[in-house]
Coordinates of C-alpha atoms and ligand atoms in Angstrom, one line a residue:
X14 CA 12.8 -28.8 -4.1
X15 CA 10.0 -26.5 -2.7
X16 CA 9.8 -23.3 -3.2
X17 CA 10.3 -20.5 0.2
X18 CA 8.9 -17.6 0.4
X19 CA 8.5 -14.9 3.4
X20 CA 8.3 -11.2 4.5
X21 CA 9.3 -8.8 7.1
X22 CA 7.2 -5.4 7.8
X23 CA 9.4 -2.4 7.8
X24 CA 7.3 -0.8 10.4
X25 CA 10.1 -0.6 13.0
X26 CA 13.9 -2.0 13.3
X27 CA 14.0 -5.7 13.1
X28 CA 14.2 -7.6 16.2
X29 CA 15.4 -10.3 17.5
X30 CA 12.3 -12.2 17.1
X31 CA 12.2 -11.4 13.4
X32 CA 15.8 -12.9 13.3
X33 CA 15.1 -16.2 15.5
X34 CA 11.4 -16.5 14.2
X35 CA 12.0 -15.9 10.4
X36 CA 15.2 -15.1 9.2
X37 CA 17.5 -17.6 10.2
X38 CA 14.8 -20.7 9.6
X39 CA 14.2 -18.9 5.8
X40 CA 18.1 -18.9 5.4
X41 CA 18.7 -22.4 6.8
X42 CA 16.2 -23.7 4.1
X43 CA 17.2 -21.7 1.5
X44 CA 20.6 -23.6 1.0
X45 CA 18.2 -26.6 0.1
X46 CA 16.4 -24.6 -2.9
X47 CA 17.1 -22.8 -6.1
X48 CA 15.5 -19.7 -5.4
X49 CA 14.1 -18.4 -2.4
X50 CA 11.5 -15.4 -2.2
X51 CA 12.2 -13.7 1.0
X52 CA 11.0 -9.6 0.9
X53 CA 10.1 -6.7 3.0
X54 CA 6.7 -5.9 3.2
X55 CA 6.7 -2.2 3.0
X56 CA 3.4 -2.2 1.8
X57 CA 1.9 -3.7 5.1
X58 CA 4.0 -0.8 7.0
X59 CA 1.0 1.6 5.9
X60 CA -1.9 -0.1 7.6
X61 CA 0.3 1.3 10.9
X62 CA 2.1 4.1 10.2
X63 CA 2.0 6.8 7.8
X64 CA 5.8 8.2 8.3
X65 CA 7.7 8.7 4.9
X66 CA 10.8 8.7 6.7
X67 CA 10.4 6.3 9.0
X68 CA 9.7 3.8 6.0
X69 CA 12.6 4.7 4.1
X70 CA 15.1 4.1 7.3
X71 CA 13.3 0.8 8.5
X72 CA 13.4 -0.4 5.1
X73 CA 16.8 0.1 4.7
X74 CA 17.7 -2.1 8.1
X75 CA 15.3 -4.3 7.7
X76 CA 17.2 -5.0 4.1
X77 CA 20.2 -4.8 6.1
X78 CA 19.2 -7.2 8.4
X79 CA 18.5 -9.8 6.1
X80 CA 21.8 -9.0 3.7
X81 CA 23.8 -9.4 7.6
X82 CA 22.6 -12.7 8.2
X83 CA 23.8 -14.4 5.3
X84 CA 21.1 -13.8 2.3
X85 CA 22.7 -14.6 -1.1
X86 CA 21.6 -12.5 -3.7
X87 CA 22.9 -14.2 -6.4
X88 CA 20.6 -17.1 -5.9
X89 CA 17.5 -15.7 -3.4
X90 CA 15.0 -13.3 -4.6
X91 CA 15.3 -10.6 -2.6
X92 CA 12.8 -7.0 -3.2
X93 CA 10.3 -4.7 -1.7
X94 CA 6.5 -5.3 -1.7
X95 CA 6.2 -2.2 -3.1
X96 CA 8.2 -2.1 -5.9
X97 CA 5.9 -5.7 -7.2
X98 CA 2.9 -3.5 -7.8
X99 CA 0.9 -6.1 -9.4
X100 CA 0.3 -7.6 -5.8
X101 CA -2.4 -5.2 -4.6
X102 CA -4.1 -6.1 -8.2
X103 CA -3.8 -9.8 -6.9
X104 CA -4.9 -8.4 -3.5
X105 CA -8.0 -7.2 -4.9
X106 CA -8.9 -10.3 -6.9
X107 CA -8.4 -12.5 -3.3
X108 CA -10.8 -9.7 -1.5
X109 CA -13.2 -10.9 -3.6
X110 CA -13.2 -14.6 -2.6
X111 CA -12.9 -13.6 1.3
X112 CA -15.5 -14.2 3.4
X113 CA -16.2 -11.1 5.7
X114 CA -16.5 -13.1 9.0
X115 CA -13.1 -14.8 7.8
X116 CA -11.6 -11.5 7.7
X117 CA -13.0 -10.3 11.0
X118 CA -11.5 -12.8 12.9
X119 CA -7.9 -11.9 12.2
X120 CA -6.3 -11.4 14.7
X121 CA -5.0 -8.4 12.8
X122 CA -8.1 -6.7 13.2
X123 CA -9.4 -8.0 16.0
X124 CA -7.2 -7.3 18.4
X125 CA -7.7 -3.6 17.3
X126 CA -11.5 -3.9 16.6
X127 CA -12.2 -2.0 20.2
X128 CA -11.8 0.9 18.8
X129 CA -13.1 0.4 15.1
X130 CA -12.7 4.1 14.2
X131 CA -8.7 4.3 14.1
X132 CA -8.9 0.8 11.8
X133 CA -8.7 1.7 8.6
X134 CA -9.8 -0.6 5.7
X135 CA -5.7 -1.7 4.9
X136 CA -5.9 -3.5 8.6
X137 CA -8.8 -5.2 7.4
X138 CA -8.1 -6.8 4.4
X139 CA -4.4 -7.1 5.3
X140 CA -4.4 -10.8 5.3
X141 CA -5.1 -11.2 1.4
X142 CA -2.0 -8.9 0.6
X143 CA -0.6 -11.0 3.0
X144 CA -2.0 -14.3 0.7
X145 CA -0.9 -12.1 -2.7
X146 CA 2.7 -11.9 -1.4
X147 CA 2.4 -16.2 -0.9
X148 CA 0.2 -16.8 -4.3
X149 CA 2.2 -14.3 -6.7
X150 CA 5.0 -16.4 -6.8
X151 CA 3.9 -20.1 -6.0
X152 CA 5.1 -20.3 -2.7
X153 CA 5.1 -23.7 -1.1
X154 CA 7.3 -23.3 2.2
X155 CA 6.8 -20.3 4.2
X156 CA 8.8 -20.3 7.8
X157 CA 7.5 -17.5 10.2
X158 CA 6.9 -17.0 13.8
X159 CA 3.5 -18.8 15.7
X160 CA 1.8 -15.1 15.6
X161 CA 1.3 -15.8 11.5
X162 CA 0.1 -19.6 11.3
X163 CA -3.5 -17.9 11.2
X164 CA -3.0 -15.5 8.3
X165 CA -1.1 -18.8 6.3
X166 CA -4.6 -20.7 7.3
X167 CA -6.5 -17.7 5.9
X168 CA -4.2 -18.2 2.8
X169 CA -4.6 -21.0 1.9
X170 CA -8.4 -20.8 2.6
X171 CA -8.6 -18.5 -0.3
X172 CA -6.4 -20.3 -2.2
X173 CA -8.8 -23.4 -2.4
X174 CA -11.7 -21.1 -2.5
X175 CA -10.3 -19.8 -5.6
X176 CA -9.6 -22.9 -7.4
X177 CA -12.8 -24.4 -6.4
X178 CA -14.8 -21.7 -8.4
X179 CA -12.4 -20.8 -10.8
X180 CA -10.4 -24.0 -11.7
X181 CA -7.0 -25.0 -10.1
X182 CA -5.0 -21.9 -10.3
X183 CA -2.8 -21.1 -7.5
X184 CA -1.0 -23.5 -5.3
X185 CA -1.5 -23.8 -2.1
X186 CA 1.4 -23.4 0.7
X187 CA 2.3 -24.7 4.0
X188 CA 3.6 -22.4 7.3
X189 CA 6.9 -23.8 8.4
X190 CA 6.7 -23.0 12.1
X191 CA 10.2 -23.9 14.4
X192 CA 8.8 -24.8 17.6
X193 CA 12.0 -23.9 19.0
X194 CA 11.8 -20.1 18.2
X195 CA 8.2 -19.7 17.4
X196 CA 7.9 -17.0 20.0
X197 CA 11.0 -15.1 21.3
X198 CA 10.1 -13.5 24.4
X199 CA 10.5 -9.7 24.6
X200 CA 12.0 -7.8 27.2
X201 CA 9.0 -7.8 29.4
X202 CA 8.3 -11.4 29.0
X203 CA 5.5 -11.0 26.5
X204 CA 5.9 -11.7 23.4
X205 CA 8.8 -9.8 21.3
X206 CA 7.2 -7.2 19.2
X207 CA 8.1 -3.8 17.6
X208 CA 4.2 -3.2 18.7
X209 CA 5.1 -3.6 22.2
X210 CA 8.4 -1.8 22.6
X211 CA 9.5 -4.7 24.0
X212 CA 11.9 -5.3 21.2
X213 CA 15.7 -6.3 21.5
X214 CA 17.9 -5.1 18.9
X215 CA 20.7 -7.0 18.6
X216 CA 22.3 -4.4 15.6
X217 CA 22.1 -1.7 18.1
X218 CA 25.6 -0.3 19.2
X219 CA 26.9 -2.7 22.4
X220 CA 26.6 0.1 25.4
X221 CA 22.6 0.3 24.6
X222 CA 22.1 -3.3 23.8
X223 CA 23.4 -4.1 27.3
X224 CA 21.4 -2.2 28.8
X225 CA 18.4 -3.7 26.9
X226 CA 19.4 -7.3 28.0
X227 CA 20.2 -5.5 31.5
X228 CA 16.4 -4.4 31.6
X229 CA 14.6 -8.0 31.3
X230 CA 12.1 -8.5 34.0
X231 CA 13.1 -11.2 36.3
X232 CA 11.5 -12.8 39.5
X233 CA 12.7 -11.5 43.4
X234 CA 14.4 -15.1 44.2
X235 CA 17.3 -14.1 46.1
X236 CA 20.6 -14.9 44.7
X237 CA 21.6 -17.7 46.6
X238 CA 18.0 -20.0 46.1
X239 CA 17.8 -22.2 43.2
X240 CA 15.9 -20.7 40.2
X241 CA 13.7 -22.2 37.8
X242 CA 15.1 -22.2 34.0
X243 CA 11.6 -23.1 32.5
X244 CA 9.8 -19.5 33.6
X245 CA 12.7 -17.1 33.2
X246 CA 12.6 -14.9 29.9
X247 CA 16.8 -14.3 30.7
X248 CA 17.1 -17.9 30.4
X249 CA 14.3 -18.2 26.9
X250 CA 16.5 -16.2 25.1
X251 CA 19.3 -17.7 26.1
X252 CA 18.4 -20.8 24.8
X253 CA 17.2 -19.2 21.8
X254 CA 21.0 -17.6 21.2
X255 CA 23.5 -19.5 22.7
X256 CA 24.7 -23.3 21.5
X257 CA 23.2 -26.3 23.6
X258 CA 26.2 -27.1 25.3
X259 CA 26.3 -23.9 26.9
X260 CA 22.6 -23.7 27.4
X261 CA 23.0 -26.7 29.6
X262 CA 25.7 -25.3 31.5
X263 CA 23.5 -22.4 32.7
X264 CA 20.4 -24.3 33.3
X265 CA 23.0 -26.6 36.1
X266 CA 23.9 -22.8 37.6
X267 CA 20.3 -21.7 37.9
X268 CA 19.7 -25.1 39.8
X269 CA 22.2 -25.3 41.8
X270 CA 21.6 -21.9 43.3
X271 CA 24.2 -18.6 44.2
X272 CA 24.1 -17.8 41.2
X273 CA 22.1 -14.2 40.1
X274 CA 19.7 -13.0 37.3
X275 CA 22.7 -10.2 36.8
X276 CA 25.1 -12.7 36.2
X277 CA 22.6 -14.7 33.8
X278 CA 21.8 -11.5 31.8
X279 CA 26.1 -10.9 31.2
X280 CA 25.5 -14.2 30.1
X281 CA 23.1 -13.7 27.7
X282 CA 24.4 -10.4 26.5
X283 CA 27.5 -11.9 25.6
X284 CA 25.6 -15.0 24.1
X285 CA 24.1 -12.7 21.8
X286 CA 27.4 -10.6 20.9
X287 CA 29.1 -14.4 19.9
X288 CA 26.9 -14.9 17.8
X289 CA 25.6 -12.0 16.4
X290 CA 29.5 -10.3 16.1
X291 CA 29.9 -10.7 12.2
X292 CA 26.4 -10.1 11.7
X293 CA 26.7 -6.8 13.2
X294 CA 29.7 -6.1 11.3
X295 CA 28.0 -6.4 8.0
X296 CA 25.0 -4.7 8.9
X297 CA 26.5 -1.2 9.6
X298 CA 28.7 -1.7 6.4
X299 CA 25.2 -2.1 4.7
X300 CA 23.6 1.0 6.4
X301 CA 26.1 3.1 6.2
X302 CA 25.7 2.1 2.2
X303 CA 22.5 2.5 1.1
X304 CA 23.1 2.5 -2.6
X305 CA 24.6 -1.3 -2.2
X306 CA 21.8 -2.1 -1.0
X307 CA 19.7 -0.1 -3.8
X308 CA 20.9 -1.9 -6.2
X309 CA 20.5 -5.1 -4.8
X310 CA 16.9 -4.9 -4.6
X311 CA 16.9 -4.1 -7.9
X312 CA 18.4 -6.7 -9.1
X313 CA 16.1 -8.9 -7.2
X314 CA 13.2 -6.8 -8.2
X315 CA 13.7 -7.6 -11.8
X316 CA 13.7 -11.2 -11.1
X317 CA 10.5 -11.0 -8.9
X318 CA 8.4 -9.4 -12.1
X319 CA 9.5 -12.1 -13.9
X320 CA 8.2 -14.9 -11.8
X321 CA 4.8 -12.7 -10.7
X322 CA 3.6 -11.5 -14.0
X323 CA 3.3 -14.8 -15.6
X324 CA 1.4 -16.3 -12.1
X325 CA -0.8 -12.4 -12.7
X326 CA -1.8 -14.1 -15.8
X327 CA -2.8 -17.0 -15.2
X328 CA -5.0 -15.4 -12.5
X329 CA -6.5 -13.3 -15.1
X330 CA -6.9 -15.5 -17.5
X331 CA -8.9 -17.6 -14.8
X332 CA -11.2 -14.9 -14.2
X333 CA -12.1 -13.7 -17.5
X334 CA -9.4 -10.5 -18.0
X335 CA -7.1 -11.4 -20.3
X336 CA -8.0 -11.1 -23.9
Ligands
TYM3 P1 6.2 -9.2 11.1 O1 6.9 -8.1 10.3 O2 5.4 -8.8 12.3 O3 7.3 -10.3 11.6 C1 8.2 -10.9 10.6 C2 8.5 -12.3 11.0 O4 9.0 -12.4 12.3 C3 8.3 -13.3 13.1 N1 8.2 -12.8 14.5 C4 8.5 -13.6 15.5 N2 8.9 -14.9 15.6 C5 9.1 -15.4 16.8 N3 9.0 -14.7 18.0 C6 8.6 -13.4 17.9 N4 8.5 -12.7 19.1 C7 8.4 -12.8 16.7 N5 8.0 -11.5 16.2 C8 7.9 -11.6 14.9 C9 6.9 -13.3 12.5 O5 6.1 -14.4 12.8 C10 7.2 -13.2 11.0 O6 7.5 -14.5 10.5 N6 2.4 -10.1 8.1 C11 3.8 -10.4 8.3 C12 4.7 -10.0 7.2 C13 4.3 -10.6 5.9 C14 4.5 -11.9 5.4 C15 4.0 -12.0 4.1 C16 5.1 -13.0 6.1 C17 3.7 -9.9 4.9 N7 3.5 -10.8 3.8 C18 4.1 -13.2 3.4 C19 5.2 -14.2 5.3 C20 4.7 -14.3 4.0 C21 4.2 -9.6 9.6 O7 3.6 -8.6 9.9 O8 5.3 -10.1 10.1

């Protein structure tokens, strides 16, 4: 049984695409393993954002999030970044077996790298915290959205660069990517990213969620020509949300015509309240509870040090620290 592992930033409220890309594909997998690692990385948050505050709330839903969907504690590992200290030691060791031009072309960086002074040197090395979060506890499997496959390459680039030199020492993991869901669309028909403030929060109380799903840019084809299902982002997240039976049954109405992005988007908004009904439920019951969720991170805390400090190690022992 392979072992899964991923994370979620706290740097904003989780999205949709953080549900569809990587929560839901983590939790379908983790019912065939014995432990899964799934955390927030809160210690990625502060390569964007230096808000106290901010962290703590974010943190908290993100936590929520994953708790609403159906993680089970007893058997998952679930924790903050943060609170595994040991992973910026790892960090560091990785940094040293990065190439520099490797590290440049992250997309991470470069797609900030206009304006080198506001990137501070967090962004830059992000992707080996990224790899110390994988390699710290043996990760095999890890299911994200398309926008990470290149930090999992980077990963396991330095993963074999480190057993070359130093002697086989970590192990080194695959991306599980859904092609399905590998990019939600946001709002604006990009792609769906707190970044972009294109986000849809499907926790969100229902009169603002509406309007969110109300506000999707669509096309001017008048309401009674035919549409076309394969460019419309109303119709992408539809598919993304609703069962296949259904899904079929709107592409037949966007076909046949008379039939109006307005109508599509009621569709989709109530699409997303089916199936997201329960979820919500839990999810205020969580926030509105912080401690429960307190002291389930401990708990999974606990059991996170004792699967990273024996990997730590091993690292060390590899590289000459350990006595
Ligand atoms: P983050 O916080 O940006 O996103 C978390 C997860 O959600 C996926 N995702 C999407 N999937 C499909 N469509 C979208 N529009 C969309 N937006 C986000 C992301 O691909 C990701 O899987 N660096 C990571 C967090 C991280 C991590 C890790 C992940 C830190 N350490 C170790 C895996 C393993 C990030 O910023 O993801």
């Amino acid at each position: 049984m392979p072992r899964y592992l991923t994370g979620i930033q706290s740097s904003g409220k989780p999205h949709l695409g953080n549900i569809l890309g990587a929560i839901a594909p983590a939790l379908e997998l983790s019912k065939t393993s014995d432990a899964a690692f799934y955390f927030i990385a809160d210690l990625h948050t502060l390569t964007s954002s230096k808000d106290p505050k901010a962290l703590r709330e974010n943190t908290l839903e993100v936590a929520a999030a994953w708790l609403a969907c159906g993680l089970n504690v007893q058997k998952d590992v679930f924790y903050r970044q943060s609170q595994i200290p040991e992973v910026c030691e790892l960090a560091w060791y990785l940094n040293c077996f990065a190439p520099y031009p490797m590290l440049a072309n992250a997309h991470s960086f470069k797609d900030k790298s206009e304006n080198l002074s506001s990137v501070n040197a967090g962004l830059f090395v992000y992707p080996m915290l990224m790899a110390a979060d994988i390699l710290m506890y043996d990760a095999e499997v890890v299911p994200v959205g398309k926008d990470q496959k290149q930090h999992l390459e980077m990963t396991r680039d330095v993963a074999e660069a480190f057993n070359r030199t130093m002697g086989p020492t970590f192990v080194v993991p695959e991306a599980y990517i859904r092609e399905d869901v590998m990019t939600v669309p946001g709002v604006d028909g990009r792609k769906m990213s707190k970044s972009y403030g294109n986000a849809i929060n499907v926790f969100e109380d229902e009169k603002s969620l509406r309007k969110r799903i109300m506000s999707i840019v669509t096309d001017a084809t008048p309401l009674e020509a035919p549409k076309n299902p394969q460019t419309c982002t109303v119709f992408a997240l539809y598919r993304a949300v609703a069962p296949a039976d259904a899904v079929e049954e709107l592409r037949r109405r966007y076909l046949e015509g008379n039939f109006g992005y307005g109508q599509a988007k009621q569709a989709l908004f109530e699409a997303v309240m089916e199936r997201f009904g329960p979820a919500r439920e839990k999810f205020r019951h969580f926030v509105e509870n912080p401690q429960i969720v307190e002291e389930l991170l401990r708990l999974g805390e606990e059991k996170a040090r004792s699967v990273s400090r024996p990997v730590l190690e091993r690292v060390r022992r590899a590289l000459g620290y350990s006595v």
